[in-house]
GROMACS .gro file of C-alpha atoms in nm:
model
  420
    1MET     CA    1   0.000   0.000   0.000
    2ARG     CA    2   0.147   0.329  -0.105
    3ALA     CA    3   0.126   0.643   0.103
    4PRO     CA    4  -0.082   0.918  -0.061
    5GLN     CA    5   0.079   1.207  -0.238
    6HIS     CA    6   0.091   1.536  -0.057
    7PRO     CA    7  -0.128   1.820  -0.175
    8THR     CA    8   0.186   2.022  -0.247
    9ASP     CA    9   0.289   1.773  -0.518
   10ASP     CA   10   0.328   1.933  -0.856
   11VAL     CA   11   0.381   1.801  -1.207
   12ARG     CA   12   0.577   1.995  -1.463
   13PRO     CA   13   0.368   2.077  -1.769
   14GLY     CA   14   0.613   1.923  -2.015
   15ASP     CA   15   0.690   1.605  -1.824
   16ALA     CA   16   0.378   1.407  -1.902
   17GLY     CA   17   0.407   1.476  -2.273
   18ARG     CA   18   0.767   1.366  -2.288
   19ALA     CA   19   0.696   1.057  -2.079
   20SER     CA   20   0.405   0.949  -2.300
   21SER     CA   21   0.632   0.921  -2.605
   22PRO     CA   22   0.587   0.584  -2.780
   23ALA     CA   23   0.951   0.502  -2.696
   24ALA     CA   24   0.889   0.551  -2.324
   25ARG     CA   25   0.787   0.212  -2.181
   26PRO     CA   26   0.837   0.081  -1.826
   27GLY     CA   27   1.044  -0.217  -1.941
   28LEU     CA   28   1.273  -0.003  -2.155
   29MET     CA   29   1.315   0.256  -1.882
   30LEU     CA   30   1.395  -0.017  -1.629
   31ALA     CA   31   1.652  -0.171  -1.864
   32LEU     CA   32   1.819   0.162  -1.936
   33ALA     CA   33   1.832   0.254  -1.568
   34THR     CA   34   1.977  -0.086  -1.476
   35VAL     CA   35   2.249  -0.055  -1.740
   36GLY     CA   36   2.333   0.292  -1.612
   37PHE     CA   37   2.351   0.170  -1.255
   38ALA     CA   38   2.580  -0.118  -1.360
   39VAL     CA   39   2.816   0.105  -1.559
   40ASN     CA   40   2.844   0.360  -1.278
   41PHE     CA   41   2.900   0.086  -1.019
   42TRP     CA   42   3.165  -0.066  -1.246
   43ALA     CA   43   3.348   0.265  -1.228
   44TRP     CA   44   3.282   0.301  -0.855
   45ALA     CA   45   3.449  -0.035  -0.784
   46LEU     CA   46   3.761   0.003  -1.001
   47LEU     CA   47   4.005   0.048  -0.715
   48SER     CA   48   3.901  -0.256  -0.510
   49PRO     CA   49   4.047  -0.535  -0.730
   50LEU     CA   50   4.373  -0.340  -0.759
   51GLY     CA   51   4.406  -0.281  -0.384
   52PRO     CA   52   4.659  -0.564  -0.325
   53ARG     CA   53   4.863  -0.452  -0.627
   54PHE     CA   54   4.877  -0.090  -0.510
   55LYS     CA   55   4.971  -0.211  -0.162
   56GLU     CA   56   5.278  -0.388  -0.298
   57ILE     CA   57   5.383  -0.123  -0.551
   58LEU     CA   58   5.334   0.177  -0.319
   59GLU     CA   59   5.429  -0.012   0.000
   60LEU     CA   60   5.104   0.069   0.177
   61SER     CA   61   5.003  -0.045   0.525
   62SER     CA   62   4.691  -0.257   0.575
   63PHE     CA   63   4.505   0.051   0.698
   64GLU     CA   64   4.615   0.261   0.397
   65GLN     CA   65   4.501  -0.013   0.160
   66SER     CA   66   4.164  -0.030   0.337
   67LEU     CA   67   4.132   0.348   0.322
   68LEU     CA   68   4.211   0.344  -0.049
   69VAL     CA   69   3.917   0.117  -0.134
   70ALA     CA   70   3.684   0.272   0.126
   71VAL     CA   71   3.704   0.639   0.019
   72PRO     CA   72   3.490   0.600  -0.297
   73VAL     CA   73   3.237   0.410  -0.087
   74VAL     CA   74   3.187   0.683   0.173
   75VAL     CA   75   3.175   0.966  -0.083
   76GLY     CA   76   2.933   0.775  -0.305
   77SER     CA   77   2.720   0.702  -0.001
   78LEU     CA   78   2.696   1.053   0.142
   79GLY     CA   79   2.651   1.194  -0.207
   80ARG     CA   80   2.329   0.996  -0.243
   81ILE     CA   81   2.152   1.231  -0.002
   82PRO     CA   82   2.166   1.544  -0.222
   83VAL     CA   83   2.149   1.342  -0.544
   84GLY     CA   84   1.831   1.165  -0.428
   85ALA     CA   85   1.670   1.497  -0.343
   86LEU     CA   86   1.778   1.644  -0.677
   87THR     CA   87   1.626   1.343  -0.853
   88ASP     CA   88   1.292   1.413  -0.686
   89ARG     CA   89   1.314   1.764  -0.831
   90PHE     CA   90   1.467   1.715  -1.177
   91GLY     CA   91   1.399   1.348  -1.254
   92GLY     CA   92   1.616   1.062  -1.371
   93ARG     CA   93   1.616   1.189  -1.728
   94VAL     CA   94   1.840   1.476  -1.616
   95MET     CA   95   2.032   1.314  -1.333
   96PHE     CA   96   2.142   0.984  -1.493
   97PRO     CA   97   2.332   1.150  -1.782
   98LEU     CA   98   2.472   1.413  -1.544
   99VAL     CA   99   2.608   1.163  -1.289
  100SER     CA  100   2.752   0.939  -1.562
  101ALA     CA  101   2.928   1.225  -1.740
  102ALA     CA  102   3.070   1.361  -1.414
  103THR     CA  103   3.216   1.019  -1.323
  104VAL     CA  104   3.419   1.013  -1.645
  105VAL     CA  105   3.657   1.279  -1.506
  106PRO     CA  106   3.795   1.093  -1.200
  107VAL     CA  107   3.811   0.767  -1.396
  108LEU     CA  108   4.033   0.928  -1.657
  109TYR     CA  109   4.243   1.098  -1.391
  110LEU     CA  110   4.306   0.770  -1.207
  111GLY     CA  111   4.393   0.588  -1.526
  112LEU     CA  112   4.628   0.849  -1.669
  113SER     CA  113   4.815   0.980  -1.364
  114GLY     CA  114   4.639   0.939  -1.029
  115HIS     CA  115   4.745   0.576  -0.972
  116SER     CA  116   5.112   0.661  -0.916
  117SER     CA  117   5.081   0.774  -0.551
  118LEU     CA  118   4.863   0.717  -0.247
  119TRP     CA  119   4.746   1.078  -0.242
  120GLY     CA  120   4.663   1.066  -0.611
  121LEU     CA  121   4.459   0.750  -0.557
  122LEU     CA  122   4.277   0.902  -0.259
  123ALA     CA  123   4.196   1.221  -0.452
  124GLY     CA  124   4.075   1.027  -0.755
  125GLY     CA  125   3.885   0.785  -0.534
  126PHE     CA  126   3.710   1.075  -0.363
  127PHE     CA  127   3.556   1.195  -0.689
  128LEU     CA  128   3.509   0.840  -0.812
  129GLY     CA  129   3.243   0.826  -0.542
  130ILE     CA  130   3.014   1.022  -0.776
  131GLY     CA  131   2.942   0.696  -0.959
  132GLY     CA  132   2.805   0.547  -0.639
  133THR     CA  133   2.532   0.811  -0.619
  134SER     CA  134   2.359   0.665  -0.927
  135PHE     CA  135   2.162   0.434  -0.700
  136ALA     CA  136   1.970   0.731  -0.558
  137VAL     CA  137   1.877   0.831  -0.913
  138GLY     CA  138   1.748   0.493  -1.025
  139VAL     CA  139   1.521   0.391  -0.736
  140PRO     CA  140   1.275   0.684  -0.761
  141PHE     CA  141   1.303   0.684  -1.141
  142VAL     CA  142   1.213   0.314  -1.173
  143GLY     CA  143   0.960   0.317  -0.889
  144ALA     CA  144   0.756   0.590  -1.056
  145TRP     CA  145   0.707   0.370  -1.364
  146TYR     CA  146   0.548   0.077  -1.175
  147PRO     CA  147   0.236   0.025  -0.960
  148PRO     CA  148   0.287  -0.058  -0.591
  149GLU     CA  149   0.218  -0.431  -0.633
  150ARG     CA  150   0.506  -0.464  -0.885
  151ARG     CA  151   0.742  -0.205  -0.745
  152GLY     CA  152   0.942  -0.437  -0.519
  153PHE     CA  153   1.033  -0.665  -0.808
  154ALA     CA  154   1.109  -0.375  -1.044
  155ILE     CA  155   1.335  -0.200  -0.795
  156GLY     CA  156   1.496  -0.534  -0.718
  157LEU     CA  157   1.573  -0.585  -1.087
  158PHE     CA  158   1.720  -0.236  -1.103
  159GLY     CA  159   1.927  -0.318  -0.796
  160ALA     CA  160   2.083  -0.605  -0.991
  161GLY     CA  161   2.286  -0.331  -1.156
  162MET     CA  162   2.511  -0.349  -0.852
  163GLY     CA  163   2.662  -0.636  -1.049
  164GLY     CA  164   2.876  -0.365  -1.206
  165THR     CA  165   3.114  -0.442  -0.921
  166ALA     CA  166   3.143  -0.797  -1.059
  167ILE     CA  167   3.240  -0.656  -1.399
  168SER     CA  168   3.517  -0.467  -1.226
  169ALA     CA  169   3.628  -0.774  -1.030
  170LEU     CA  170   3.637  -0.998  -1.336
  171THR     CA  171   3.804  -0.760  -1.580
  172THR     CA  172   4.020  -0.502  -1.402
  173VAL     CA  173   4.315  -0.719  -1.301
  174ARG     CA  174   4.311  -0.908  -1.631
  175LEU     CA  175   4.310  -0.585  -1.835
  176VAL     CA  176   4.598  -0.445  -1.631
  177ASP     CA  177   4.798  -0.766  -1.677
  178ALA     CA  178   4.727  -0.778  -2.051
  179HIS     CA  179   4.773  -0.409  -2.129
  180SER     CA  180   4.853  -0.145  -1.867
  181THR     CA  181   4.727   0.008  -1.545
  182ALA     CA  182   4.552   0.279  -1.745
  183PHE     CA  183   4.363   0.045  -1.977
  184PRO     CA  184   4.065  -0.062  -1.760
  185PHE     CA  185   4.010   0.301  -1.658
  186LEU     CA  186   4.003   0.411  -2.023
  187VAL     CA  187   3.757   0.135  -2.114
  188THR     CA  188   3.528   0.230  -1.824
  189ALA     CA  189   3.545   0.600  -1.911
  190GLY     CA  190   3.435   0.515  -2.265
  191ALA     CA  191   3.141   0.311  -2.135
  192LEU     CA  192   3.034   0.595  -1.905
  193ALA     CA  193   3.050   0.852  -2.186
  194ALA     CA  194   2.850   0.627  -2.419
  195TYR     CA  195   2.584   0.572  -2.154
  196ALA     CA  196   2.561   0.944  -2.078
  197VAL     CA  197   2.478   1.011  -2.444
  198LEU     CA  198   2.239   0.715  -2.471
  199SER     CA  199   2.049   0.802  -2.155
  200PHE     CA  200   2.015   1.166  -2.253
  201ALA     CA  201   1.859   1.057  -2.581
  202LEU     CA  202   1.627   0.780  -2.458
  203LEU     CA  203   1.536   0.819  -2.090
  204ARG     CA  204   1.194   0.965  -2.004
  205ASP     CA  205   1.040   1.028  -1.664
  206ALA     CA  206   0.713   0.853  -1.577
  207PRO     CA  207   0.384   1.021  -1.669
  208GLY     CA  208   0.245   1.231  -1.386
  209ARG     CA  209   0.568   1.215  -1.188
  210ALA     CA  210   0.523   1.396  -0.856
  211VAL     CA  211   0.761   1.693  -0.846
  212PRO     CA  212   0.811   1.859  -0.506
  213THR     CA  213   0.795   2.237  -0.496
  214GLU     CA  214   0.948   2.292  -0.153
  215PRO     CA  215   1.314   2.400  -0.115
  216LEU     CA  216   1.578   2.127  -0.086
  217THR     CA  217   1.656   2.193   0.281
  218ARG     CA  218   1.290   2.176   0.379
  219ARG     CA  219   1.243   1.852   0.189
  220LEU     CA  220   1.545   1.695   0.354
  221ALA     CA  221   1.416   1.803   0.695
  222ALA     CA  222   1.078   1.645   0.618
  223THR     CA  223   1.254   1.328   0.506
  224ALA     CA  224   1.440   1.313   0.836
  225ARG     CA  225   1.108   1.318   1.022
  226LEU     CA  226   0.979   1.004   0.847
  227GLY     CA  227   1.013   0.687   1.052
  228VAL     CA  228   1.078   0.476   0.742
  229THR     CA  229   1.389   0.681   0.668
  230TRP     CA  230   1.567   0.562   0.980
  231GLN     CA  231   1.422   0.213   0.990
  232ALA     CA  232   1.525   0.138   0.632
  233SER     CA  233   1.861   0.311   0.687
  234ALA     CA  234   1.946   0.083   0.978
  235LEU     CA  235   1.848  -0.229   0.784
  236TYR     CA  236   2.024  -0.122   0.464
  237ALA     CA  237   2.342  -0.041   0.656
  238VAL     CA  238   2.355  -0.410   0.747
  239THR     CA  239   2.229  -0.571   0.423
  240PHE     CA  240   2.374  -0.357   0.147
  241GLY     CA  241   2.654  -0.236   0.374
  242GLY     CA  242   2.759  -0.595   0.429
  243TYR     CA  243   2.753  -0.657   0.055
  244VAL     CA  244   2.965  -0.347  -0.018
  245ALA     CA  245   3.211  -0.433   0.259
  246PHE     CA  246   3.268  -0.783   0.124
  247SER     CA  247   3.281  -0.667  -0.238
  248VAL     CA  248   3.561  -0.420  -0.165
  249TYR     CA  249   3.751  -0.617   0.100
  250LEU     CA  250   3.701  -0.982   0.007
  251PRO     CA  251   4.002  -0.997  -0.232
  252THR     CA  252   4.227  -0.872   0.048
  253TYR     CA  253   4.067  -1.106   0.303
  254LEU     CA  254   4.111  -1.412   0.081
  255LYS     CA  255   4.467  -1.321  -0.014
  256THR     CA  256   4.574  -1.250   0.343
  257GLY     CA  257   4.366  -1.504   0.531
  258TYR     CA  258   4.383  -1.797   0.287
  259GLY     CA  259   4.689  -1.724   0.073
  260LEU     CA  260   4.505  -1.703  -0.260
  261ASP     CA  261   4.668  -1.519  -0.548
  262GLN     CA  262   4.520  -1.190  -0.666
  263THR     CA  263   4.335  -1.330  -0.969
  264ASP     CA  264   4.181  -1.622  -0.777
  265ALA     CA  265   4.072  -1.389  -0.495
  266ALA     CA  266   3.914  -1.147  -0.744
  267ASN     CA  267   3.729  -1.432  -0.919
  268ARG     CA  268   3.586  -1.558  -0.590
  269MET     CA  269   3.478  -1.207  -0.498
  270ALA     CA  270   3.303  -1.187  -0.836
  271GLY     CA  271   3.114  -1.507  -0.754
  272PHE     CA  272   3.004  -1.356  -0.422
  273VAL     CA  273   2.887  -1.041  -0.602
  274LEU     CA  274   2.701  -1.225  -0.878
  275LEU     CA  275   2.504  -1.436  -0.630
  276ALA     CA  276   2.412  -1.128  -0.426
  277VAL     CA  277   2.308  -0.949  -0.745
  278ALA     CA  278   2.092  -1.241  -0.858
  279MET     CA  279   1.919  -1.258  -0.521
  280ARG     CA  280   1.832  -0.888  -0.503
  281PRO     CA  281   1.537  -0.906  -0.747
  282VAL     CA  282   1.436  -1.234  -0.583
  283GLY     CA  283   1.418  -1.047  -0.252
  284GLY     CA  284   1.202  -0.779  -0.412
  285TRP     CA  285   0.976  -1.037  -0.580
  286LEU     CA  286   0.928  -1.230  -0.256
  287SER     CA  287   0.854  -0.904  -0.073
  288ASP     CA  288   0.572  -0.829  -0.318
  289ARG     CA  289   0.419  -1.166  -0.229
  290ILE     CA  290   0.491  -1.239   0.137
  291GLY     CA  291   0.596  -0.896   0.262
  292PRO     CA  292   0.940  -0.739   0.311
  293VAL     CA  293   0.951  -0.808   0.685
  294ARG     CA  294   0.951  -1.186   0.640
  295VAL     CA  295   1.219  -1.167   0.371
  296LEU     CA  296   1.434  -0.941   0.589
  297ALA     CA  297   1.396  -1.168   0.891
  298VAL     CA  298   1.511  -1.479   0.704
  299SER     CA  299   1.795  -1.291   0.533
  300LEU     CA  300   1.930  -1.145   0.855
  301GLY     CA  301   1.909  -1.483   1.028
  302VAL     CA  302   2.128  -1.635   0.756
  303VAL     CA  303   2.383  -1.353   0.794
  304VAL     CA  304   2.396  -1.410   1.171
  305ALA     CA  305   2.476  -1.778   1.119
  306GLY     CA  306   2.717  -1.730   0.827
  307ALA     CA  307   2.926  -1.462   0.999
  308ALA     CA  308   2.942  -1.667   1.319
  309VAL     CA  309   3.068  -1.971   1.128
  310GLN     CA  310   3.327  -1.770   0.933
  311SER     CA  311   3.457  -1.600   1.247
  312ALA     CA  312   3.598  -1.940   1.347
  313ALA     CA  313   3.822  -1.930   1.034
  314PRO     CA  314   3.707  -2.266   0.889
  315PRO     CA  315   3.877  -2.420   0.583
  316LEU     CA  316   3.785  -2.231   0.267
  317MET     CA  317   3.659  -2.551   0.103
  318PRO     CA  318   3.383  -2.634   0.166
  319VAL     CA  319   3.275  -2.462   0.491
  320GLY     CA  320   3.412  -2.113   0.428
  321THR     CA  321   3.280  -2.107   0.073
  322ILE     CA  322   2.932  -2.218   0.185
  323ALA     CA  323   2.928  -1.955   0.460
  324PHE     CA  324   3.025  -1.675   0.222
  325LEU     CA  325   2.782  -1.781  -0.051
  326ALA     CA  326   2.497  -1.808   0.201
  327MET     CA  327   2.575  -1.457   0.325
  328ALA     CA  328   2.592  -1.329  -0.034
  329ALA     CA  329   2.244  -1.467  -0.110
  330ALA     CA  330   2.103  -1.330   0.215
  331LEU     CA  331   2.256  -0.984   0.177
  332GLY     CA  332   2.127  -0.957  -0.180
  333ALA     CA  333   1.773  -1.064  -0.088
  334GLY     CA  334   1.775  -0.839   0.219
  335SER     CA  335   1.882  -0.540   0.010
  336GLY     CA  336   1.592  -0.597  -0.228
  337ALA     CA  337   1.348  -0.637   0.062
  338THR     CA  338   1.465  -0.313   0.224
  339PHE     CA  339   1.363  -0.107  -0.077
  340ALA     CA  340   1.036  -0.294  -0.106
  341LEU     CA  341   0.982  -0.165   0.248
  342VAL     CA  342   1.071   0.190   0.135
  343ALA     CA  343   0.819   0.164  -0.150
  344LEU     CA  344   0.553   0.046   0.096
  345LEU     CA  345   0.598   0.318   0.358
  346THR     CA  346   0.723   0.630   0.172
  347PRO     CA  347   0.507   0.913   0.027
  348ALA     CA  348   0.541   0.929  -0.354
  349ASN     CA  349   0.705   1.272  -0.368
  350LYS     CA  350   0.972   1.177  -0.113
  351VAL     CA  351   1.097   0.848  -0.256
  352GLY     CA  352   1.412   1.004  -0.399
  353SER     CA  353   1.497   1.188  -0.079
  354VAL     CA  354   1.437   0.879   0.137
  355THR     CA  355   1.633   0.666  -0.110
  356GLY     CA  356   1.924   0.908  -0.085
  357VAL     CA  357   1.941   0.884   0.293
  358VAL     CA  358   1.888   0.507   0.300
  359GLY     CA  359   2.140   0.456   0.022
  360ALA     CA  360   2.390   0.668   0.212
  361ALA     CA  361   2.341   0.452   0.520
  362GLY     CA  362   2.400   0.139   0.313
  363GLY     CA  363   2.720   0.277   0.167
  364LEU     CA  364   2.843   0.395   0.506
  365GLY     CA  365   2.766   0.050   0.637
  366GLY     CA  366   3.015  -0.073   0.378
  367PHE     CA  367   3.273   0.196   0.456
  368VAL     CA  368   3.346   0.111   0.818
  369PRO     CA  369   3.404  -0.269   0.802
  370PRO     CA  370   3.703  -0.263   0.560
  371LEU     CA  371   3.878  -0.006   0.780
  372LEU     CA  372   3.790  -0.205   1.092
  373MET     CA  373   3.901  -0.535   0.939
  374GLY     CA  374   4.233  -0.387   0.828
  375THR     CA  375   4.293  -0.234   1.170
  376LEU     CA  376   4.201  -0.553   1.359
  377TYR     CA  377   4.415  -0.770   1.135
  378GLY     CA  378   4.708  -0.534   1.179
  379ALA     CA  379   4.667  -0.548   1.557
  380TYR     CA  380   4.580  -0.916   1.612
  381GLY     CA  381   4.668  -1.099   1.290
  382SER     CA  382   4.309  -1.231   1.269
  383TYR     CA  383   3.973  -1.136   1.116
  384ALA     CA  384   3.771  -1.328   1.377
  385ILE     CA  385   3.666  -1.026   1.584
  386GLY     CA  386   3.538  -0.835   1.282
  387LEU     CA  387   3.325  -1.125   1.161
  388ALA     CA  388   3.190  -1.187   1.511
  389LEU     CA  389   3.085  -0.822   1.527
  390LEU     CA  390   2.897  -0.863   1.197
  391SER     CA  391   2.706  -1.156   1.347
  392VAL     CA  392   2.610  -0.952   1.654
  393ILE     CA  393   2.501  -0.649   1.448
  394ALA     CA  394   2.291  -0.867   1.216
  395ALA     CA  395   2.125  -1.022   1.521
  396ALA     CA  396   2.034  -0.675   1.651
  397ALA     CA  397   1.890  -0.584   1.309
  398LEU     CA  398   1.686  -0.905   1.312
  399ALA     CA  399   1.537  -0.818   1.651
  400PHE     CA  400   1.453  -0.466   1.527
  401THR     CA  401   1.285  -0.608   1.217
  402LEU     CA  402   1.064  -0.845   1.415
  403THR     CA  403   0.947  -0.570   1.651
  404ARG     CA  404   0.925  -0.208   1.539
  405VAL     CA  405   0.952  -0.260   1.163
  406ARG     CA  406   0.693  -0.540   1.164
  407LYS     CA  407   0.443  -0.316   1.343
  408ASP     CA  408   0.482  -0.024   1.102
  409ALA     CA  409   0.465  -0.247   0.794
  410ALA     CA  410   0.145  -0.411   0.920
  411ARG     CA  411  -0.009  -0.070   0.986
  412ALA     CA  412   0.080   0.053   0.634
  413ALA     CA  413  -0.072  -0.259   0.480
  414GLY     CA  414  -0.397  -0.201   0.671
  415GLU     CA  415  -0.346  -0.496   0.902
  416THR     CA  416  -0.371  -0.511   1.278
  417PRO     CA  417  -0.020  -0.445   1.416
  418PRO     CA  418   0.119  -0.746   1.602
  419SER     CA  419   0.145  -0.718   1.978
  420ASP     CA  420   0.474  -0.763   2.156
   0.00000   0.00000   0.00000
């Protein structure tokens, strides 16, 4: 059940006409948005597979290597707050080409000169974070094209674009080995530029899109007062944050903890990412049918168990692999369910703003663990404490889901809220 639009909602006179063009169809818009999300996330994740290489070449500490891969994550996460609000105002038709074109600049810088020093990598990584904001563009753009009963699945399919990180994992090291350090950055910059042109030509906003008329600061303040903003933020910090943390740090973890070479570690990280990506639309689809709370509860329970098992440092085959793949599936499904919850509880004209804040929380949830894991390994020579903390945090999120979130979701669906 979708919250009603506010009486201050407005629709630009030209929007409906552009959106009703014969070329503007929900399926096409979803496909274009998903491709854009994947290309931008491909760029956003370029530094992660090369982290071990830069550590050796530049003689970085474990903390410096963790910082290197975490900086794009935190910038891309915080940037989702203003970008989500701007998407509410200007629409995905404007924001997708703009974000994609802006990301070309740091990608080229990193490929041509920024990779030769730690400070150059950090500066380039800071602006590389722009690519991570594309998530806050796509969720309100796609959601506006679909009715509430199909929105969870549609947003879940869009979320599969996070598989752009798998493209990076599978290709970056190979392209560097076959050509040069600059080559994967040049290829990605070309893909971003091509998408910016394509999206500018073909994207259209949904007919009757609700356009807020209030100033940005007032809209952000109103977003902060919504309960769903903070509930979904907490859950997304665990589900998507866990996915991001593993996608950027797993190559280092596998190389350091299990002695795998760089290519093997990157390939296994890609498998983790692909499974999480495949499960995200499944999580959205299941949420449309049985409700996001049930999907979140099962997903978080699996993460609790998987992290607890892995904290004991089991052999990689088969126990460690099973634990990681189970967590990948659960984190992907939980990420899809979280945004099904956002679609259920958020007013139509605030979806972009709420998405920005929730997306920021998810990215920040992925920023802290790599730094923490690097620090703990440097101090104790073990990752056990970090994984045990993940299990405890997921357990707290599970308890929150089964209490407060379950009550609010039942109320929004017109059901009698469960008693404690």
